[in-house]
Short mmCIF file of C-alpha atoms and ligand atoms in Angstrom, two decimals:
data_model
loop_
_atom_site.label_atom_id
_atom_site.label_comp_id
_atom_site.label_asym_id
_atom_site.label_seq_id
_atom_site.Cartn_x
_atom_site.Cartn_y
_atom_site.Cartn_z
CA MET A 1 86.70 116.84 119.62
CA ILE A 2 86.80 114.58 116.56
CA ASN A 3 85.55 111.19 117.71
CA PHE A 4 87.07 108.00 116.40
CA ASN A 5 83.64 106.83 115.24
CA VAL A 6 80.18 108.31 114.81
CA PRO A 7 77.47 105.70 114.12
CA PRO A 8 76.08 106.03 110.59
CA PHE A 9 72.81 107.96 110.31
CA THR A 10 71.26 109.09 107.03
CA GLY A 11 68.06 110.83 108.18
CA LYS A 12 65.58 108.22 106.90
CA GLU A 13 66.03 105.90 109.90
CA PHE A 14 63.32 107.53 112.06
CA ASP A 15 60.76 107.36 109.22
CA TYR A 16 61.40 103.68 108.74
CA MET A 17 61.39 102.89 112.46
CA ARG A 18 58.08 104.75 112.77
CA GLU A 19 56.78 102.70 109.84
CA ALA A 20 57.85 99.49 111.60
CA VAL A 21 55.90 100.57 114.69
CA GLU A 22 52.86 101.54 112.61
CA ASN A 23 53.08 98.18 110.78
CA GLN A 24 52.53 96.69 114.25
CA LYS A 25 55.42 94.41 113.45
CA ILE A 26 58.35 95.08 115.73
CA CYS A 27 59.42 91.49 116.39
CA GLY A 28 61.76 89.62 114.06
CA ASP A 29 61.33 88.81 110.35
CA GLY A 30 58.95 91.67 109.55
CA PRO A 31 58.91 93.73 106.34
CA PHE A 32 62.19 95.59 107.01
CA THR A 33 64.08 92.42 107.86
CA LYS A 34 62.87 91.03 104.52
CA LYS A 35 63.96 94.18 102.68
CA CYS A 36 67.43 94.08 104.23
CA SER A 37 67.95 90.36 103.53
CA GLU A 38 66.75 90.71 99.94
CA TRP A 39 68.99 93.72 99.43
CA ILE A 40 72.02 91.77 100.67
CA GLU A 41 71.10 88.71 98.60
CA GLU A 42 70.80 90.80 95.47
CA LYS A 43 73.94 92.82 96.15
CA THR A 44 76.13 89.79 96.92
CA GLY A 45 74.45 87.09 94.84
CA THR A 46 74.46 84.72 97.82
CA ALA A 47 71.84 81.94 97.96
CA LYS A 48 70.47 83.14 101.30
CA CYS A 49 70.99 85.95 103.80
CA LEU A 50 69.61 85.67 107.32
CA LEU A 51 69.66 88.83 109.42
CA THR A 52 70.96 88.16 112.93
CA THR A 53 71.33 89.96 116.25
CA SER A 54 75.10 90.30 115.72
CA CYS A 55 78.01 89.06 113.67
CA THR A 56 78.95 87.02 116.74
CA HIS A 57 75.59 85.24 116.48
CA ALA A 58 75.97 84.79 112.72
CA THR A 59 79.30 83.08 113.42
CA GLU A 60 77.70 80.93 116.14
CA LEU A 61 75.07 79.86 113.58
CA ALA A 62 77.86 79.02 111.14
CA ALA A 63 79.61 76.94 113.82
CA LEU A 64 76.34 75.06 114.47
CA LEU A 65 75.79 74.47 110.74
CA ALA A 66 79.38 73.29 110.35
CA GLN A 67 78.65 70.74 113.11
CA ILE A 68 81.61 71.89 115.20
CA LYS A 69 81.98 69.63 118.24
CA GLU A 70 84.10 69.05 121.32
CA GLY A 71 87.67 68.27 120.31
CA ASP A 72 87.48 69.84 116.83
CA GLU A 73 89.99 72.44 115.73
CA VAL A 74 89.49 75.59 113.71
CA ILE A 75 92.26 77.62 112.10
CA LEU A 76 92.12 81.40 112.34
CA PRO A 77 94.33 84.45 112.87
CA SER A 78 95.10 85.61 116.41
CA TYR A 79 94.84 89.21 115.27
CA THR A 80 91.02 89.44 115.31
CA PHE A 81 88.00 90.19 117.46
CA VAL A 82 87.16 87.62 120.18
CA SER A 83 83.99 86.39 118.45
CA THR A 84 85.91 84.86 115.55
CA ALA A 85 87.30 82.33 118.03
CA ASP A 86 84.58 82.36 120.66
CA ALA A 87 81.77 81.19 118.38
CA PHE A 88 83.71 77.94 117.82
CA VAL A 89 85.11 77.63 121.35
CA LEU A 90 81.51 77.75 122.60
CA ARG A 91 80.95 74.49 120.69
CA GLY A 92 83.98 72.90 122.34
CA ALA A 93 86.53 73.52 119.59
CA THR A 94 90.16 74.55 120.03
CA ALA A 95 91.26 77.74 118.30
CA VAL A 96 94.46 77.16 116.34
CA PHE A 97 96.02 80.52 115.57
CA VAL A 98 98.42 81.09 112.70
CA ASP A 99 100.43 84.18 111.93
CA ILE A 100 99.24 87.10 109.80
CA ARG A 101 100.73 88.77 106.74
CA PRO A 102 102.17 92.12 107.75
CA ASP A 103 100.96 93.80 104.53
CA THR A 104 97.20 93.25 104.99
CA MET A 105 97.04 92.02 108.63
CA ASN A 106 95.10 89.01 107.24
CA ILE A 107 95.83 85.35 107.95
CA ASP A 108 98.95 84.20 106.09
CA GLU A 109 97.47 81.69 103.67
CA LYS A 110 100.89 80.04 103.22
CA LEU A 111 100.92 78.97 106.89
CA ILE A 112 97.47 77.36 107.02
CA GLU A 113 98.23 73.94 105.59
CA ASP A 114 100.95 73.21 108.13
CA ALA A 115 98.48 73.81 110.99
CA ILE A 116 95.98 71.21 109.75
CA THR A 117 95.59 68.07 111.85
CA GLU A 118 93.08 65.21 111.70
CA ARG A 119 90.92 67.23 114.12
CA THR A 120 90.74 70.33 111.93
CA LYS A 121 87.18 71.09 110.77
CA ALA A 122 87.22 74.66 109.50
CA ILE A 123 89.28 77.63 108.39
CA VAL A 124 88.04 81.03 109.50
CA PRO A 125 89.65 83.84 107.49
CA VAL A 126 89.03 87.40 108.71
CA HIS A 127 88.93 90.14 106.07
CA TYR A 128 90.61 92.83 108.12
CA ALA A 129 89.63 96.41 107.27
CA GLY A 130 87.41 95.09 104.47
CA VAL A 131 90.46 93.90 102.51
CA GLY A 132 90.01 90.35 101.26
CA CYS A 133 92.16 87.41 102.34
CA GLU A 134 93.88 85.32 99.63
CA MET A 135 90.67 83.34 99.11
CA ASP A 136 91.66 81.26 96.06
CA THR A 137 94.49 79.68 98.05
CA ILE A 138 92.32 79.25 101.17
CA MET A 139 89.44 77.64 99.24
CA ASP A 140 91.88 75.32 97.48
CA ILE A 141 93.37 74.17 100.81
CA ALA A 142 89.86 73.67 102.25
CA LYS A 143 88.79 71.63 99.24
CA ARG A 144 91.83 69.38 99.31
CA HIS A 145 91.46 68.70 103.05
CA GLY A 146 87.65 68.56 103.20
CA LEU A 147 87.36 71.57 105.53
CA MET A 148 84.59 74.13 105.89
CA VAL A 149 85.35 77.82 105.40
CA VAL A 150 83.56 80.43 107.49
CA GLU A 151 84.44 83.98 106.41
CA ASP A 152 84.48 86.57 109.16
CA ALA A 153 83.42 89.39 106.86
CA ALA A 154 82.28 91.56 109.79
CA GLN A 155 84.07 94.50 108.19
CA GLY A 156 83.64 93.34 104.62
CA ILE A 157 80.26 94.39 103.21
CA MET A 158 80.58 96.06 99.76
CA ALA A 159 84.16 94.79 99.36
CA SER A 160 85.37 92.07 97.03
CA TYR A 161 88.19 89.70 96.08
CA LYS A 162 88.69 89.08 92.34
CA GLY A 163 85.25 90.57 91.80
CA LYS A 164 83.55 88.22 94.29
CA PRO A 165 81.88 89.87 97.29
CA LEU A 166 83.52 89.10 100.65
CA GLY A 167 81.37 86.69 102.64
CA THR A 168 80.17 84.73 99.58
CA MET A 169 83.15 82.52 98.78
CA GLY A 170 83.28 80.30 101.87
CA ASP A 171 80.50 77.95 102.99
CA PHE A 172 79.27 80.72 105.28
CA GLY A 173 79.97 84.44 105.55
CA CYS A 174 79.27 86.72 108.49
CA PHE A 175 78.60 90.47 108.37
CA SER A 176 78.37 92.87 111.31
CA PHE A 177 76.06 95.86 111.63
CA HIS A 178 77.46 97.04 114.95
CA GLU A 179 77.60 100.81 115.31
CA THR A 180 81.31 100.82 114.44
CA LYS A 181 80.74 99.22 111.02
CA ASN A 182 80.05 100.91 107.65
CA PHE A 183 76.30 100.26 107.95
CA SER A 184 74.63 99.75 111.30
CA MET A 185 71.50 98.77 113.19
CA GLY A 186 73.05 99.37 116.61
CA GLU A 187 73.73 95.71 117.22
CA GLY A 188 73.19 93.28 114.36
CA GLY A 189 74.65 91.09 111.69
CA ALA A 190 73.91 88.68 108.87
CA LEU A 191 74.71 85.12 107.92
CA LEU A 192 75.35 84.46 104.23
CA ILE A 193 74.75 80.89 103.07
CA ARG A 194 76.31 79.76 99.78
CA ASP A 195 74.77 76.30 99.56
CA GLU A 196 70.97 76.05 99.57
CA ARG A 197 71.12 72.74 101.41
CA TYR A 198 71.92 74.57 104.65
CA ILE A 199 69.04 77.07 104.51
CA GLU A 200 66.35 75.02 106.23
CA LYS A 201 68.66 74.01 109.09
CA ALA A 202 69.87 77.59 109.50
CA GLU A 203 66.30 78.88 109.77
CA ILE A 204 65.55 76.33 112.47
CA TYR A 205 68.67 77.10 114.54
CA ARG A 206 67.91 80.83 114.26
CA GLU A 207 64.27 80.45 115.39
CA LYS A 208 64.72 78.62 118.72
CA GLY A 209 64.91 75.25 117.04
CA THR A 210 61.48 75.60 115.44
CA ASP A 211 60.19 75.71 111.86
CA ARG A 212 58.47 79.05 112.49
CA SER A 213 60.10 80.50 109.33
CA LYS A 214 58.24 77.91 107.25
CA TYR A 215 55.04 78.63 109.15
CA PHE A 216 55.32 82.36 108.39
CA ARG A 217 55.66 81.55 104.70
CA GLY A 218 52.53 79.41 104.93
CA GLN A 219 54.43 76.20 104.14
CA VAL A 220 53.25 74.41 107.29
CA ASP A 221 50.03 74.97 109.27
CA LYS A 222 51.69 75.00 112.68
CA TYR A 223 55.24 75.31 113.84
CA ARG A 224 56.91 72.87 116.21
CA TRP A 225 60.15 72.19 118.02
CA GLN A 226 62.38 70.50 115.43
CA ASP A 227 65.93 70.67 116.75
CA TYR A 228 68.16 72.58 119.13
CA GLY A 229 68.64 76.26 118.42
CA SER A 230 68.49 79.70 119.90
CA SER A 231 67.05 83.15 119.22
CA TYR A 232 69.22 84.87 116.64
CA LEU A 233 66.75 87.16 114.90
CA PRO A 234 66.74 90.93 115.38
CA SER A 235 63.73 93.19 115.90
CA ASP A 236 62.23 94.69 112.75
CA MET A 237 62.82 98.15 114.31
CA ASN A 238 66.55 97.55 114.14
CA ALA A 239 66.22 96.29 110.58
CA ALA A 240 64.32 99.50 109.74
CA TYR A 241 67.28 101.53 110.99
CA LEU A 242 69.65 99.45 108.85
CA TYR A 243 67.53 99.63 105.70
CA ALA A 244 67.83 103.41 105.56
CA GLN A 245 71.57 102.95 105.17
CA LEU A 246 71.49 100.03 102.75
CA GLU A 247 69.42 102.23 100.44
CA LEU A 248 72.27 104.76 100.50
CA ALA A 249 75.04 102.15 100.53
CA ASP A 250 76.86 103.54 97.49
CA GLU A 251 76.78 107.09 98.81
CA ILE A 252 78.01 106.05 102.27
CA THR A 253 80.79 103.91 100.78
CA GLN A 254 81.83 106.71 98.43
CA ALA A 255 82.02 109.24 101.27
CA ARG A 256 84.22 106.89 103.29
CA MET A 257 86.34 106.13 100.22
CA ASP A 258 86.90 109.85 99.59
CA ARG A 259 88.17 110.36 103.16
CA TRP A 260 90.30 107.20 102.92
CA ASN A 261 91.94 108.39 99.70
CA GLU A 262 92.54 111.85 101.18
CA TYR A 263 94.28 110.31 104.19
CA ARG A 264 96.44 108.20 101.94
CA GLU A 265 97.40 111.09 99.70
CA LEU A 266 98.14 113.46 102.57
CA LEU A 267 100.19 110.90 104.50
CA THR A 268 102.16 109.47 101.57
CA PRO A 269 105.08 111.92 102.10
CA LEU A 270 105.53 110.61 105.68
CA ALA A 271 105.47 107.04 104.38
CA GLU A 272 108.02 107.88 101.69
CA GLU A 273 110.30 109.26 104.37
CA GLY A 274 109.97 105.92 106.17
CA ARG A 275 108.34 107.44 109.26
CA ILE A 276 105.07 105.48 109.01
CA GLU A 277 103.54 102.69 106.94
CA LEU A 278 100.22 102.91 105.09
CA PRO A 279 97.64 100.18 104.40
CA CYS A 280 98.25 97.88 101.45
CA ILE A 281 95.37 96.90 99.14
CA PRO A 282 96.39 93.91 96.97
CA GLY A 283 95.48 94.20 93.29
CA GLU A 284 92.84 91.44 93.57
CA CYS A 285 90.97 93.31 96.27
CA GLU A 286 88.44 96.08 96.14
CA HIS A 287 88.03 97.42 99.66
CA ASN A 288 85.17 99.36 101.28
CA ALA A 289 87.08 102.04 103.20
CA HIS A 290 86.08 100.44 106.48
CA MET A 291 89.24 101.56 108.24
CA PHE A 292 92.21 103.85 107.78
CA TYR A 293 95.24 102.84 109.79
CA ILE A 294 98.88 103.76 109.91
CA LYS A 295 101.76 101.84 111.44
CA THR A 296 104.18 103.62 113.73
CA LYS A 297 107.72 102.48 114.57
CA ASP A 298 106.66 100.68 117.75
CA MET A 299 104.20 100.70 120.63
CA GLU A 300 106.00 103.48 122.49
CA GLU A 301 105.83 105.83 119.51
CA ARG A 302 102.19 104.89 118.99
CA SER A 303 101.30 105.82 122.60
CA ARG A 304 102.99 109.18 122.20
CA LEU A 305 101.13 109.81 118.93
CA ILE A 306 97.76 108.91 120.54
CA ASP A 307 98.46 111.40 123.35
CA PHE A 308 99.63 114.06 120.90
CA LEU A 309 96.46 113.68 118.81
CA LYS A 310 94.26 113.73 121.93
CA LYS A 311 95.72 117.13 122.83
CA LYS A 312 94.72 118.24 119.32
CA GLU A 313 91.15 117.01 120.01
CA ILE A 314 91.47 113.89 117.83
CA LEU A 315 90.60 110.42 119.12
CA SER A 316 92.69 107.71 117.49
CA VAL A 317 92.69 104.10 118.70
CA PHE A 318 94.75 100.96 118.45
CA HIS A 319 93.08 97.63 117.72
CA TYR A 320 93.15 93.97 118.72
CA VAL A 321 95.36 92.60 121.44
CA PRO A 322 96.24 89.20 119.88
CA LEU A 323 93.90 86.48 121.12
CA HIS A 324 96.62 83.91 121.80
CA SER A 325 98.07 86.08 124.56
CA ALA A 326 94.67 86.77 126.22
CA PRO A 327 93.56 84.61 129.20
CA ALA A 328 90.86 82.74 127.26
CA GLY A 329 93.10 82.42 124.22
CA ILE A 330 95.68 80.62 126.34
CA ARG A 331 92.98 78.33 127.74
CA TYR A 332 91.07 77.58 124.54
CA GLY A 333 93.66 77.99 121.85
CA ARG A 334 97.22 77.55 120.74
CA PHE A 335 99.49 79.35 118.34
CA HIS A 336 100.80 77.13 115.58
CA GLY A 337 104.22 78.10 114.29
CA GLU A 338 106.08 81.28 115.02
CA ASP A 339 104.51 84.61 115.99
CA ARG A 340 106.64 86.67 113.64
CA HIS A 341 104.16 89.41 112.80
CA THR A 342 100.97 89.13 114.87
CA THR A 343 102.20 90.73 118.11
CA LYS A 344 104.71 93.08 116.52
CA GLU A 345 102.33 94.52 113.92
CA SER A 346 99.40 94.73 116.37
CA GLU A 347 101.54 96.94 118.61
CA ARG A 348 102.28 99.39 115.79
CA LEU A 349 98.85 99.77 114.23
CA LEU A 350 96.85 102.93 114.88
CA ARG A 351 93.38 103.68 113.49
CA LEU A 352 92.45 107.23 112.56
CA PRO A 353 88.86 108.58 112.70
CA LEU A 354 86.78 107.41 109.73
CA PHE A 355 83.01 107.61 109.55
CA TYR A 356 80.25 108.58 107.11
CA LYS A 357 79.94 112.22 108.16
CA LEU A 358 83.66 112.92 108.63
CA THR A 359 84.47 115.96 106.48
CA ALA A 360 87.36 116.58 104.09
CA ASP A 361 88.47 119.49 106.32
CA GLN A 362 88.57 117.27 109.37
CA THR A 363 90.54 114.64 107.46
CA GLU A 364 93.05 117.26 106.39
CA TYR A 365 93.34 118.56 109.95
CA ILE A 366 93.97 115.04 111.29
CA ALA A 367 96.59 114.28 108.63
CA ASP A 368 98.27 117.63 109.36
CA GLN A 369 98.48 116.80 113.05
CA VAL A 370 100.00 113.36 112.33
CA LYS A 371 102.59 115.16 110.21
CA ALA A 372 103.15 117.75 112.94
CA PHE A 373 103.91 114.92 115.40
CA TYR A 374 106.64 113.54 113.16
CA ARG A 375 108.05 116.96 112.31
CA GLN A 376 108.36 118.19 115.90
C1 LIG B 401 82.86 93.77 114.64
C2 LIG B 401 83.51 92.46 114.46
C3 LIG B 401 82.95 91.28 114.96
C4 LIG B 401 81.76 91.24 115.88
O1 LIG B 401 80.63 91.82 115.38
P1 LIG B 401 79.33 91.94 116.33
O2 LIG B 401 78.27 92.31 115.35
O3 LIG B 401 79.63 93.02 117.31
O4 LIG B 401 79.10 90.65 116.96
C5 LIG B 401 83.55 90.07 114.67
N1 LIG B 401 84.66 90.02 113.91
C6 LIG B 401 85.26 91.13 113.44
C7 LIG B 401 86.48 90.99 112.60
C8 LIG B 401 84.70 92.39 113.70
O5 LIG B 401 85.29 93.48 113.23
#
């Protein structure tokens, strides 16, 4: 059976986790957490990276830092993971969903401005499949209306828009290191902070409302309760697992990119015949091969293809059920404008297996079986 995902593992993880145990530092903000944050800061050029227990928690931190309150509104796509909305809903905000672009599955930047009201506080673009949103337009809208931008870059590490790393253009950027992402620590994430003025507050929110981060750096002689907050820092053992992969980030990305390009090449004939559609990568975007998807004619054809592939020992999966049609989405959100693409495109999209150790032979076998389905 070819699984849809196999969590990334390079071989060094056990050595580093053992080292974390031998360091006698398995709580948060130990040596491996520092290594991971510094690696991300250097790689992305962001002012500050704080490792978190998940991308969900990174987004919650961003919502706290953006001072999101009861009655505020945030603008985001409906085609996304629950956390993009939930982190803001938890603070009392209403999720205002706008339609996506069918080419990239990202928020349609041309529809954002019309959804802005006097209650709007933030725009939350999601870089689906590690392909950047139209950030110049989004940042321009935010600037003109005085809104914050929180990038859900859960899938976006190592990818860029006009040469700028995803997660570094908005006020805050959020990465995920869940086991389904390009690099993983089991559960984990990171908050990227562009403006240094937010760093101190972010450290306090992340450390149960205390200035323990300052204390650890020797900047204060005791730490105290300073503000509200929660516990958003991961164990150094998890960071040790992640660091093994960050060290090999280029190699992991290249392996994924090779498989991604093979899929595209092998499936192009089917796309040219109009049987399926392939992902679109706009010229401004450099992606990270996070995901390879195809689009079938409709949901019915997709279900038949999933069953067909399962019989050939291949696990393929669809993705988000649009948030605005989910029970909590109805309660805590509203769709602004017309749902022209969100539901329709979400029902056609199918993700094929893609992970670090997937082989070229397996990729070819999978592509052959997709072709066999359409040729039967
Ligand atoms: C994976 C993912 C998340 C959530 O990440 P966690 O680390 O599991 O909290 C949020 N948004 C998007 C777009 C994701 O793909």
